[in-house]
mmCIF file of C-alpha atoms and ligand atoms in Angstrom:
data_model
loop_
_atom_site.group_PDB
_atom_site.id
_atom_site.type_symbol
_atom_site.label_atom_id
_atom_site.label_comp_id
_atom_site.label_asym_id
_atom_site.label_seq_id
_atom_site.Cartn_x
_atom_site.Cartn_y
_atom_site.Cartn_z
ATOM 1 C CA UNK V 1 -106.094 -28.748 118.325
ATOM 2 C CA UNK V 2 -109.255 -28.979 120.437
ATOM 3 C CA UNK V 3 -112.190 -26.834 119.424
ATOM 4 C CA UNK V 4 -114.412 -24.815 121.759
ATOM 5 C CA UNK V 5 -117.168 -27.424 121.900
ATOM 6 C CA UNK V 6 -114.932 -30.341 122.810
ATOM 7 C CA UNK V 7 -113.480 -28.254 125.662
ATOM 8 C CA UNK V 8 -116.981 -27.278 126.879
ATOM 9 C CA UNK V 9 -117.933 -30.982 126.805
ATOM 10 C CA UNK V 10 -114.885 -31.958 128.823
ATOM 11 C CA UNK V 11 -115.748 -29.184 131.348
ATOM 12 C CA UNK V 12 -119.204 -30.895 131.688
ATOM 13 C CA UNK V 13 -121.149 -27.847 130.508
ATOM 14 C CA UNK V 14 -124.911 -28.551 130.150
ATOM 15 C CA UNK V 15 -126.176 -28.855 126.556
ATOM 16 C CA UNK V 16 -128.566 -25.902 126.765
ATOM 17 C CA UNK V 17 -125.806 -23.664 128.145
ATOM 18 C CA UNK V 18 -123.542 -24.792 125.296
ATOM 19 C CA UNK V 19 -126.295 -23.677 122.891
ATOM 20 C CA UNK V 20 -126.343 -20.197 124.466
ATOM 21 C CA UNK V 21 -122.550 -19.938 124.202
ATOM 22 C CA UNK V 22 -122.754 -21.103 120.586
ATOM 23 C CA UNK V 23 -125.208 -18.291 119.800
ATOM 24 C CA UNK V 24 -122.914 -15.664 121.361
ATOM 25 C CA UNK V 25 -119.994 -17.096 119.388
ATOM 26 C CA UNK V 26 -122.018 -17.013 116.139
ATOM 27 C CA UNK V 27 -122.863 -13.338 116.677
ATOM 28 C CA UNK V 28 -119.258 -12.508 117.516
ATOM 29 C CA UNK V 29 -117.999 -14.167 114.328
ATOM 30 C CA UNK V 30 -120.261 -11.835 112.352
ATOM 31 C CA UNK V 31 -119.005 -8.853 114.362
ATOM 32 C CA UNK V 32 -115.402 -9.984 113.778
ATOM 33 C CA UNK V 33 -116.050 -10.121 110.023
ATOM 34 C CA UNK V 34 -117.508 -6.569 110.001
ATOM 35 C CA UNK V 35 -114.622 -5.279 112.133
ATOM 36 C CA UNK V 36 -112.125 -6.768 109.678
ATOM 37 C CA UNK V 37 -113.928 -5.195 106.705
ATOM 38 C CA UNK V 38 -114.024 -1.824 108.527
ATOM 39 C CA UNK V 39 -114.669 1.134 106.238
ATOM 40 C CA UNK V 40 -115.394 -1.292 103.363
ATOM 41 C CA UNK V 41 -118.425 -2.571 105.292
ATOM 42 C CA UNK V 42 -119.502 0.997 106.147
ATOM 43 C CA UNK V 43 -119.444 0.258 109.874
ATOM 44 C CA UNK V 44 -117.138 3.037 111.126
ATOM 45 C CA UNK V 45 -118.182 6.369 112.618
ATOM 46 C CA UNK V 46 -120.835 7.607 115.022
ATOM 47 C CA UNK V 47 -124.631 7.708 115.021
ATOM 48 C CA UNK V 48 -126.735 10.694 116.144
ATOM 49 C CA UNK V 49 -128.007 8.738 119.158
ATOM 50 C CA UNK V 50 -127.051 8.551 122.804
ATOM 51 C CA UNK V 51 -127.392 5.356 124.864
ATOM 52 C CA UNK V 52 -128.683 4.959 128.429
ATOM 53 C CA UNK V 53 -125.070 5.438 129.624
ATOM 54 C CA UNK V 54 -125.131 9.001 128.247
ATOM 55 C CA UNK V 55 -122.570 8.157 125.538
ATOM 56 C CA UNK V 56 -122.900 8.816 121.803
ATOM 57 C CA UNK V 57 -123.309 5.436 120.110
ATOM 58 C CA UNK V 58 -120.914 4.380 117.385
ATOM 59 C CA UNK V 59 -122.393 2.557 114.422
ATOM 60 C CA UNK V 60 -120.609 -0.603 115.481
ATOM 61 C CA UNK V 61 -122.076 -0.367 119.025
ATOM 62 C CA UNK V 62 -125.552 -0.448 117.483
ATOM 63 C CA UNK V 63 -124.812 -3.147 114.880
ATOM 64 C CA UNK V 64 -123.092 -5.447 117.408
ATOM 65 C CA UNK V 65 -125.913 -4.982 119.892
ATOM 66 C CA UNK V 66 -128.539 -5.818 117.252
ATOM 67 C CA UNK V 67 -126.691 -8.969 116.116
ATOM 68 C CA UNK V 68 -126.338 -10.313 119.657
ATOM 69 C CA UNK V 69 -129.888 -9.343 120.567
ATOM 70 C CA UNK V 70 -131.536 -10.915 117.494
ATOM 71 C CA UNK V 71 -129.616 -14.184 117.712
ATOM 72 C CA UNK V 72 -129.980 -14.555 121.495
ATOM 73 C CA UNK V 73 -133.719 -13.800 121.528
ATOM 74 C CA UNK V 74 -134.199 -16.479 118.846
ATOM 75 C CA UNK V 75 -132.572 -19.055 121.142
ATOM 76 C CA UNK V 76 -135.233 -20.906 123.186
ATOM 77 C CA UNK V 77 -132.828 -21.330 126.123
ATOM 78 C CA UNK V 78 -132.556 -17.531 126.601
ATOM 79 C CA UNK V 79 -135.105 -16.043 129.032
ATOM 80 C CA UNK V 80 -133.887 -12.432 128.798
ATOM 81 C CA UNK V 81 -130.989 -10.209 127.829
ATOM 82 C CA UNK V 82 -129.509 -7.038 129.315
ATOM 83 C CA UNK V 83 -127.098 -4.885 127.330
ATOM 84 C CA UNK V 84 -125.019 -1.773 127.876
ATOM 85 C CA UNK V 85 -126.793 -0.399 124.777
ATOM 86 C CA UNK V 86 -130.376 -1.204 125.877
ATOM 87 C CA UNK V 87 -132.338 0.973 128.326
ATOM 88 C CA UNK V 88 -133.832 -2.010 130.070
ATOM 89 C CA UNK V 89 -134.087 -5.801 130.063
ATOM 90 C CA UNK V 90 -135.450 -7.433 126.891
ATOM 91 C CA UNK V 91 -137.519 -10.563 127.514
ATOM 92 C CA UNK V 92 -136.980 -13.735 125.482
ATOM 93 C CA UNK V 93 -138.520 -17.185 125.870
ATOM 94 C CA UNK V 94 -140.499 -17.516 129.129
ATOM 95 C CA UNK V 95 -139.384 -21.153 129.361
ATOM 96 C CA UNK V 96 -135.707 -20.276 128.835
ATOM 97 C CA UNK V 97 -133.283 -21.081 131.652
ATOM 98 C CA UNK V 98 -130.591 -18.466 131.059
ATOM 99 C CA UNK V 99 -130.032 -14.698 131.260
ATOM 100 C CA UNK V 100 -127.331 -13.043 129.172
ATOM 101 C CA UNK V 101 -125.773 -9.646 129.995
ATOM 102 C CA UNK V 102 -123.320 -8.087 127.555
ATOM 103 C CA UNK V 103 -121.235 -5.155 126.415
ATOM 104 C CA UNK V 104 -121.646 -5.708 122.662
ATOM 105 C CA UNK V 105 -118.697 -3.515 121.706
ATOM 106 C CA UNK V 106 -116.090 -2.595 124.288
ATOM 107 C CA UNK V 107 -113.507 0.057 123.512
ATOM 108 C CA UNK V 108 -115.732 2.095 121.182
ATOM 109 C CA UNK V 109 -113.199 4.934 120.988
ATOM 110 C CA UNK V 110 -110.827 2.495 119.244
ATOM 111 C CA UNK V 111 -113.229 1.626 116.390
ATOM 112 C CA UNK V 112 -112.238 4.442 114.075
ATOM 113 C CA UNK V 113 -108.486 4.166 114.772
ATOM 114 C CA UNK V 114 -108.296 0.436 113.921
ATOM 115 C CA UNK V 115 -107.403 -0.376 117.530
ATOM 116 C CA UNK V 116 -108.358 -3.263 119.799
ATOM 117 C CA UNK V 117 -112.074 -3.704 120.512
ATOM 118 C CA UNK V 118 -114.162 -6.600 121.794
ATOM 119 C CA UNK V 119 -117.394 -8.069 123.140
ATOM 120 C CA UNK V 120 -117.851 -8.971 126.828
ATOM 121 C CA UNK V 121 -120.583 -11.353 128.033
ATOM 122 C CA UNK V 122 -121.948 -12.948 131.154
ATOM 123 C CA UNK V 123 -124.519 -15.746 131.654
ATOM 124 C CA UNK V 124 -126.717 -16.394 134.715
ATOM 125 C CA UNK V 125 -129.464 -18.890 135.520
ATOM 126 C CA UNK V 126 -133.030 -17.598 135.699
ATOM 127 C CA UNK V 127 -134.245 -17.057 139.286
ATOM 128 C CA UNK V 128 -137.410 -18.880 140.366
ATOM 129 C CA UNK V 129 -140.266 -16.771 141.705
ATOM 130 C CA UNK V 130 -139.163 -13.511 140.045
ATOM 131 C CA UNK V 131 -141.148 -12.045 137.131
ATOM 132 C CA UNK V 132 -140.014 -13.141 133.675
ATOM 133 C CA UNK V 133 -138.131 -10.383 131.873
ATOM 134 C CA UNK V 134 -137.781 -8.169 134.952
ATOM 135 C CA UNK V 135 -134.638 -6.253 135.948
ATOM 136 C CA UNK V 136 -134.759 -8.103 139.283
ATOM 137 C CA UNK V 137 -133.699 -11.287 137.438
ATOM 138 C CA UNK V 138 -130.359 -9.635 136.664
ATOM 139 C CA UNK V 139 -129.660 -8.404 140.203
ATOM 140 C CA UNK V 140 -127.527 -11.433 140.991
ATOM 141 C CA UNK V 141 -124.036 -11.358 142.429
ATOM 142 C CA UNK V 142 -121.249 -12.019 139.937
ATOM 143 C CA UNK V 143 -120.467 -15.170 141.905
ATOM 144 C CA UNK V 144 -123.713 -16.598 140.441
ATOM 145 C CA UNK V 145 -122.453 -16.386 136.837
ATOM 146 C CA UNK V 146 -122.414 -19.762 135.094
ATOM 147 C CA UNK V 147 -120.230 -18.504 132.252
ATOM 148 C CA UNK V 148 -118.275 -15.369 131.388
ATOM 149 C CA UNK V 149 -116.137 -14.436 128.432
ATOM 150 C CA UNK V 150 -114.893 -11.909 125.934
ATOM 151 C CA UNK V 151 -114.046 -11.847 122.275
ATOM 152 C CA UNK V 152 -111.075 -9.669 121.388
ATOM 153 C CA UNK V 153 -111.101 -8.370 117.810
ATOM 154 C CA UNK V 154 -107.382 -7.729 117.422
ATOM 155 C CA UNK V 155 -104.865 -8.913 114.828
ATOM 156 C CA UNK V 156 -106.384 -12.342 115.646
ATOM 157 C CA UNK V 157 -109.920 -12.845 116.911
ATOM 158 C CA UNK V 158 -109.767 -14.493 120.330
ATOM 159 C CA UNK V 159 -112.378 -15.958 122.639
ATOM 160 C CA UNK V 160 -111.469 -16.123 126.339
ATOM 161 C CA UNK V 161 -114.085 -18.007 128.339
ATOM 162 C CA UNK V 162 -114.766 -19.685 131.671
ATOM 163 C CA UNK V 163 -117.594 -21.835 132.986
ATOM 164 C CA UNK V 164 -115.938 -21.976 136.401
ATOM 165 C CA UNK V 165 -113.392 -24.696 135.607
ATOM 166 C CA UNK V 166 -110.468 -22.588 134.478
ATOM 167 C CA UNK V 167 -110.108 -19.818 131.914
ATOM 168 C CA UNK V 168 -109.325 -20.869 128.355
ATOM 169 C CA UNK V 169 -108.291 -18.920 125.261
ATOM 170 C CA UNK V 170 -109.374 -19.894 121.725
ATOM 171 C CA UNK V 171 -108.235 -18.376 118.449
ATOM 172 C CA UNK V 172 -110.656 -18.029 115.518
ATOM 173 C CA UNK V 173 -109.439 -20.048 112.557
ATOM 174 C CA UNK V 174 -111.016 -17.892 109.873
ATOM 175 C CA UNK V 175 -110.321 -20.507 107.188
ATOM 176 C CA UNK V 176 -112.774 -22.903 108.905
ATOM 177 C CA UNK V 177 -114.783 -20.574 111.166
ATOM 178 C CA UNK V 178 -113.873 -22.524 114.334
ATOM 179 C CA UNK V 179 -112.482 -21.323 117.646
ATOM 180 C CA UNK V 180 -109.492 -23.564 118.460
ATOM 181 C CA UNK V 181 -107.905 -23.908 121.907
ATOM 182 C CA UNK V 182 -104.612 -22.018 121.964
ATOM 183 C CA UNK V 183 -104.121 -21.544 125.745
ATOM 184 C CA UNK V 184 -105.972 -23.809 128.209
ATOM 185 C CA UNK V 185 -106.156 -23.186 131.961
ATOM 186 C CA UNK V 186 -104.477 -19.777 131.865
ATOM 187 C CA UNK V 187 -102.555 -18.888 135.065
ATOM 188 C CA UNK V 188 -101.898 -15.197 135.689
ATOM 189 C CA UNK V 189 -98.509 -14.422 137.248
ATOM 190 C CA UNK V 190 -98.928 -13.493 140.957
ATOM 191 C CA UNK V 191 -96.462 -10.593 140.724
ATOM 192 C CA UNK V 192 -96.002 -7.970 138.057
ATOM 193 C CA UNK V 193 -94.160 -4.819 137.009
ATOM 194 C CA UNK V 194 -96.833 -3.562 134.613
ATOM 195 C CA UNK V 195 -99.908 -1.412 135.272
ATOM 196 C CA UNK V 196 -102.785 -0.064 133.175
ATOM 197 C CA UNK V 197 -104.669 3.070 134.205
ATOM 198 C CA UNK V 198 -105.890 6.274 132.554
ATOM 199 C CA UNK V 199 -103.280 8.639 134.082
ATOM 200 C CA UNK V 200 -105.110 11.736 132.816
ATOM 201 C CA UNK V 201 -107.637 11.236 135.628
ATOM 202 C CA UNK V 202 -104.948 11.364 138.366
ATOM 203 C CA UNK V 203 -106.094 14.677 139.816
ATOM 204 C CA UNK V 204 -109.618 13.292 140.310
ATOM 205 C CA UNK V 205 -108.565 10.196 142.324
ATOM 206 C CA UNK V 206 -108.552 10.030 146.107
ATOM 207 C CA UNK V 207 -105.218 10.547 147.913
ATOM 208 C CA UNK V 208 -104.684 6.841 148.644
ATOM 209 C CA UNK V 209 -105.051 5.825 145.007
ATOM 210 C CA UNK V 210 -102.710 8.652 143.993
ATOM 211 C CA UNK V 211 -100.095 7.552 146.475
ATOM 212 C CA UNK V 212 -100.262 3.921 145.208
ATOM 213 C CA UNK V 213 -99.713 5.039 141.599
ATOM 214 C CA UNK V 214 -97.009 7.531 142.716
ATOM 215 C CA UNK V 215 -95.112 4.637 144.273
ATOM 216 C CA UNK V 216 -95.355 2.583 141.055
ATOM 217 C CA UNK V 217 -93.951 5.538 139.127
ATOM 218 C CA UNK V 218 -91.088 5.969 141.621
ATOM 219 C CA UNK V 219 -90.031 2.443 140.679
ATOM 220 C CA UNK V 220 -86.810 1.174 142.259
ATOM 221 C CA UNK V 221 -86.315 4.567 143.950
ATOM 222 C CA UNK V 222 -89.596 4.326 145.929
ATOM 223 C CA UNK V 223 -91.378 2.144 148.495
ATOM 224 C CA UNK V 224 -92.048 -0.674 146.005
ATOM 225 C CA UNK V 225 -88.366 -1.124 145.175
ATOM 226 C CA UNK V 226 -88.897 -2.188 141.538
ATOM 227 C CA UNK V 227 -89.434 -0.474 138.219
ATOM 228 C CA UNK V 228 -92.905 -0.492 136.612
ATOM 229 C CA UNK V 229 -94.023 -0.015 133.024
ATOM 230 C CA UNK V 230 -97.395 1.468 132.003
ATOM 231 C CA UNK V 231 -99.744 0.427 129.173
ATOM 232 C CA UNK V 232 -103.237 1.774 128.344
ATOM 233 C CA UNK V 233 -105.409 0.579 125.460
ATOM 234 C CA UNK V 234 -108.613 2.512 126.240
ATOM 235 C CA UNK V 235 -110.390 -0.812 125.741
ATOM 236 C CA UNK V 236 -110.884 -2.956 128.815
ATOM 237 C CA UNK V 237 -110.825 -6.134 126.697
ATOM 238 C CA UNK V 238 -107.369 -5.301 125.370
ATOM 239 C CA UNK V 239 -105.993 -4.278 128.761
ATOM 240 C CA UNK V 240 -107.446 -7.322 130.532
ATOM 241 C CA UNK V 241 -106.147 -9.605 127.805
ATOM 242 C CA UNK V 242 -102.622 -8.262 128.356
ATOM 243 C CA UNK V 243 -103.018 -9.074 132.063
ATOM 244 C CA UNK V 244 -104.210 -12.602 131.144
ATOM 245 C CA UNK V 245 -101.234 -13.116 128.895
ATOM 246 C CA UNK V 246 -98.329 -11.625 130.850
ATOM 247 C CA UNK V 247 -99.633 -10.511 134.241
ATOM 248 C CA UNK V 248 -100.253 -6.931 135.316
ATOM 249 C CA UNK V 249 -102.721 -4.793 137.187
ATOM 250 C CA UNK V 250 -105.641 -3.013 135.495
ATOM 251 C CA UNK V 251 -107.342 -0.170 137.350
ATOM 252 C CA UNK V 252 -110.334 2.037 136.713
ATOM 253 C CA UNK V 253 -110.679 3.690 140.140
ATOM 254 C CA UNK V 254 -113.486 5.927 141.337
ATOM 255 C CA UNK V 255 -112.927 9.639 140.784
ATOM 256 C CA UNK V 256 -114.610 12.975 141.471
ATOM 257 C CA UNK V 257 -114.964 14.226 137.879
ATOM 258 C CA UNK V 258 -118.754 13.876 138.084
ATOM 259 C CA UNK V 259 -120.401 13.615 141.505
ATOM 260 C CA UNK V 260 -123.312 11.633 140.062
ATOM 261 C CA UNK V 261 -121.022 9.028 138.542
ATOM 262 C CA UNK V 262 -117.980 8.200 140.686
ATOM 263 C CA UNK V 263 -117.070 5.038 138.715
ATOM 264 C CA UNK V 264 -116.944 4.367 134.967
ATOM 265 C CA UNK V 265 -117.078 0.636 134.322
ATOM 266 C CA UNK V 266 -120.343 -1.248 134.446
ATOM 267 C CA UNK V 267 -120.801 -4.020 137.025
ATOM 268 C CA UNK V 268 -122.994 -6.321 134.919
ATOM 269 C CA UNK V 269 -121.426 -5.949 131.489
ATOM 270 C CA UNK V 270 -117.749 -5.345 132.277
ATOM 271 C CA UNK V 271 -116.652 -5.847 135.901
ATOM 272 C CA UNK V 272 -118.424 -9.123 136.733
ATOM 273 C CA UNK V 273 -117.501 -11.122 133.624
ATOM 274 C CA UNK V 274 -113.887 -9.923 133.763
ATOM 275 C CA UNK V 275 -113.716 -10.718 137.498
ATOM 276 C CA UNK V 276 -114.905 -14.300 136.917
ATOM 277 C CA UNK V 277 -112.357 -14.788 134.114
ATOM 278 C CA UNK V 278 -109.530 -13.303 136.192
ATOM 279 C CA UNK V 279 -110.329 -15.351 139.323
ATOM 280 C CA UNK V 280 -110.575 -18.553 137.290
ATOM 281 C CA UNK V 281 -107.069 -17.807 136.048
ATOM 282 C CA UNK V 282 -105.698 -17.377 139.601
ATOM 283 C CA UNK V 283 -105.883 -13.561 139.677
ATOM 284 C CA UNK V 284 -107.792 -11.198 141.936
ATOM 285 C CA UNK V 285 -110.600 -8.721 141.107
ATOM 286 C CA UNK V 286 -111.871 -6.122 143.592
ATOM 287 C CA UNK V 287 -113.648 -2.811 143.760
ATOM 288 C CA UNK V 288 -112.005 -0.372 146.186
ATOM 289 C CA UNK V 289 -113.771 -2.032 149.120
ATOM 290 C CA UNK V 290 -114.655 -5.641 148.291
ATOM 291 C CA UNK V 291 -114.414 -8.633 145.947
ATOM 292 C CA UNK V 292 -116.289 -7.682 142.762
ATOM 293 C CA UNK V 293 -118.079 -11.057 142.542
ATOM 294 C CA UNK V 294 -119.620 -10.487 146.026
ATOM 295 C CA UNK V 295 -121.268 -7.161 145.150
ATOM 296 C CA UNK V 296 -125.080 -7.230 145.317
ATOM 297 C CA UNK V 297 -126.273 -5.200 142.299
ATOM 298 C CA UNK V 298 -128.988 -2.661 143.047
ATOM 299 C CA UNK V 299 -129.360 -1.230 139.523
ATOM 300 C CA UNK V 300 -129.098 -2.731 136.062
ATOM 301 C CA UNK V 301 -126.561 -0.222 134.750
ATOM 302 C CA UNK V 302 -124.672 0.139 138.041
ATOM 303 C CA UNK V 303 -121.036 1.243 137.805
ATOM 304 C CA UNK V 304 -118.166 0.149 139.988
ATOM 305 C CA UNK V 305 -114.461 0.821 140.553
ATOM 306 C CA UNK V 306 -112.294 -2.005 139.186
ATOM 307 C CA UNK V 307 -108.871 -3.221 140.320
ATOM 308 C CA UNK V 308 -107.886 -6.595 138.851
ATOM 309 C CA UNK V 309 -104.993 -8.766 137.769
ATOM 310 C CA UNK V 310 -101.915 -10.300 139.384
ATOM 311 C CA UNK V 311 -103.026 -11.358 142.881
ATOM 312 C CA UNK V 312 -100.115 -9.974 144.915
ATOM 313 C CA UNK V 313 -100.174 -6.609 143.139
ATOM 314 C CA UNK V 314 -103.956 -6.214 143.629
ATOM 315 C CA UNK V 315 -103.441 -6.962 147.353
ATOM 316 C CA UNK V 316 -100.652 -4.354 147.518
ATOM 317 C CA UNK V 317 -102.960 -1.772 145.959
ATOM 318 C CA UNK V 318 -105.814 -2.578 148.369
ATOM 319 C CA UNK V 319 -103.332 -2.088 151.240
ATOM 320 C CA UNK V 320 -102.957 1.573 150.187
ATOM 321 C CA UNK V 321 -106.744 2.040 150.093
ATOM 322 C CA UNK V 322 -107.501 0.919 153.655
HETATM 323 P P1 LIG E 401 -117.266 1.132 126.120
HETATM 324 O O1 LIG E 401 -116.563 1.306 124.827
HETATM 325 O O2 LIG E 401 -118.036 -0.156 126.193
HETATM 326 O O3 LIG E 401 -118.094 2.318 126.547
HETATM 327 O O4 LIG E 401 -116.179 0.918 127.275
HETATM 328 C C1 LIG E 401 -115.045 1.733 127.347
HETATM 329 C C2 LIG E 401 -114.446 1.557 128.716
HETATM 330 C C3 LIG E 401 -113.386 0.496 128.821
HETATM 331 O O5 LIG E 401 -113.298 -0.371 127.769
HETATM 332 C C4 LIG E 401 -112.084 1.252 128.950
HETATM 333 O O6 LIG E 401 -111.254 0.651 129.873
HETATM 334 C C5 LIG E 401 -112.490 2.613 129.371
HETATM 335 O O7 LIG E 401 -113.839 2.774 129.052
HETATM 336 C C6 LIG E 401 -111.687 3.662 128.665
HETATM 337 O O8 LIG E 401 -111.971 4.859 129.246
HETATM 338 P P2 LIG E 401 -111.094 6.173 129.058
HETATM 339 O O9 LIG E 401 -112.010 7.020 128.254
HETATM 340 O O10 LIG E 401 -110.895 6.679 130.455
HETATM 341 O O11 LIG E 401 -109.802 5.828 128.369
HETATM 342 MN MN1 LIG E 402 -117.117 -1.383 127.643
HETATM 343 MN MN1 LIG E 403 -119.651 -0.870 124.920
#
């Protein structure tokens, strides 16, 4: 079986970028170990603190963030990091060529129930002529990412990664500590009969989104003429991984629960990396109005509606939203 580094070499990934990926992978192996140990490692439960997103931090959010932050800032190729758990950008080596944005622990509500959780990351090149360590460095379109990936801490620990030449899945061999290729060049089915959405928000969606989901629920008796099944993990990594594996559509639409915050998922740490992975596997990833990877970020912690997965189903959904 090929390991991660032989695949990165055959995808012609530059040595210094490989070193950044290696650092992320090293941090995630430590997180995976702590997740497996769970209560025995004392990592479950909440802290007293709130993050910049206005959410109470879980212990594992803080620990995972610190591991990634410490290891990445010690890597001379890393110019700066941005994290869902950090108020602002943290500067690294001024001579570094890469920027790393990450959601250190996705699916925090699953930590204490022994459910699926993960880490999501995104790598950009430093922009010339923009101050070192500034937020402006990170205001790049998702299309500029040079690498995106997630680790899924499930029954197995998986790494799903792309550098723009296909999306590959590796499984952590915990006997050796290596990620081994278990699904190369993933292709997401174009059509699907499975959707993932938090149905409890239905009354807060706009009418068009409600009528799309209504038609899925009507199944063979409605406009879509086929029966759909619904799955919801409450962890984007788990839901997106199901889409990667067997097709499907994942949605976190905008809603009117909170006028100040119409969307939930974060563009830099969640939507962009997942969009790059999905597109490199032949799927489609859009907000309600445009391709996610074409969005020009205006704020570091910007949020965006997300509709991604099987290409034909995403197009069907967008048809309802016009
Ligand atoms: P995080 O744990 O990083 O804050 O992200 C949670 C996100 C995402 O993973 C998931 O799809 C969604 O929030 C779940 O939200 P609900 O509370 O609506 O289930
Ligand atoms: Mn998240
Ligand atoms: Mn998170």
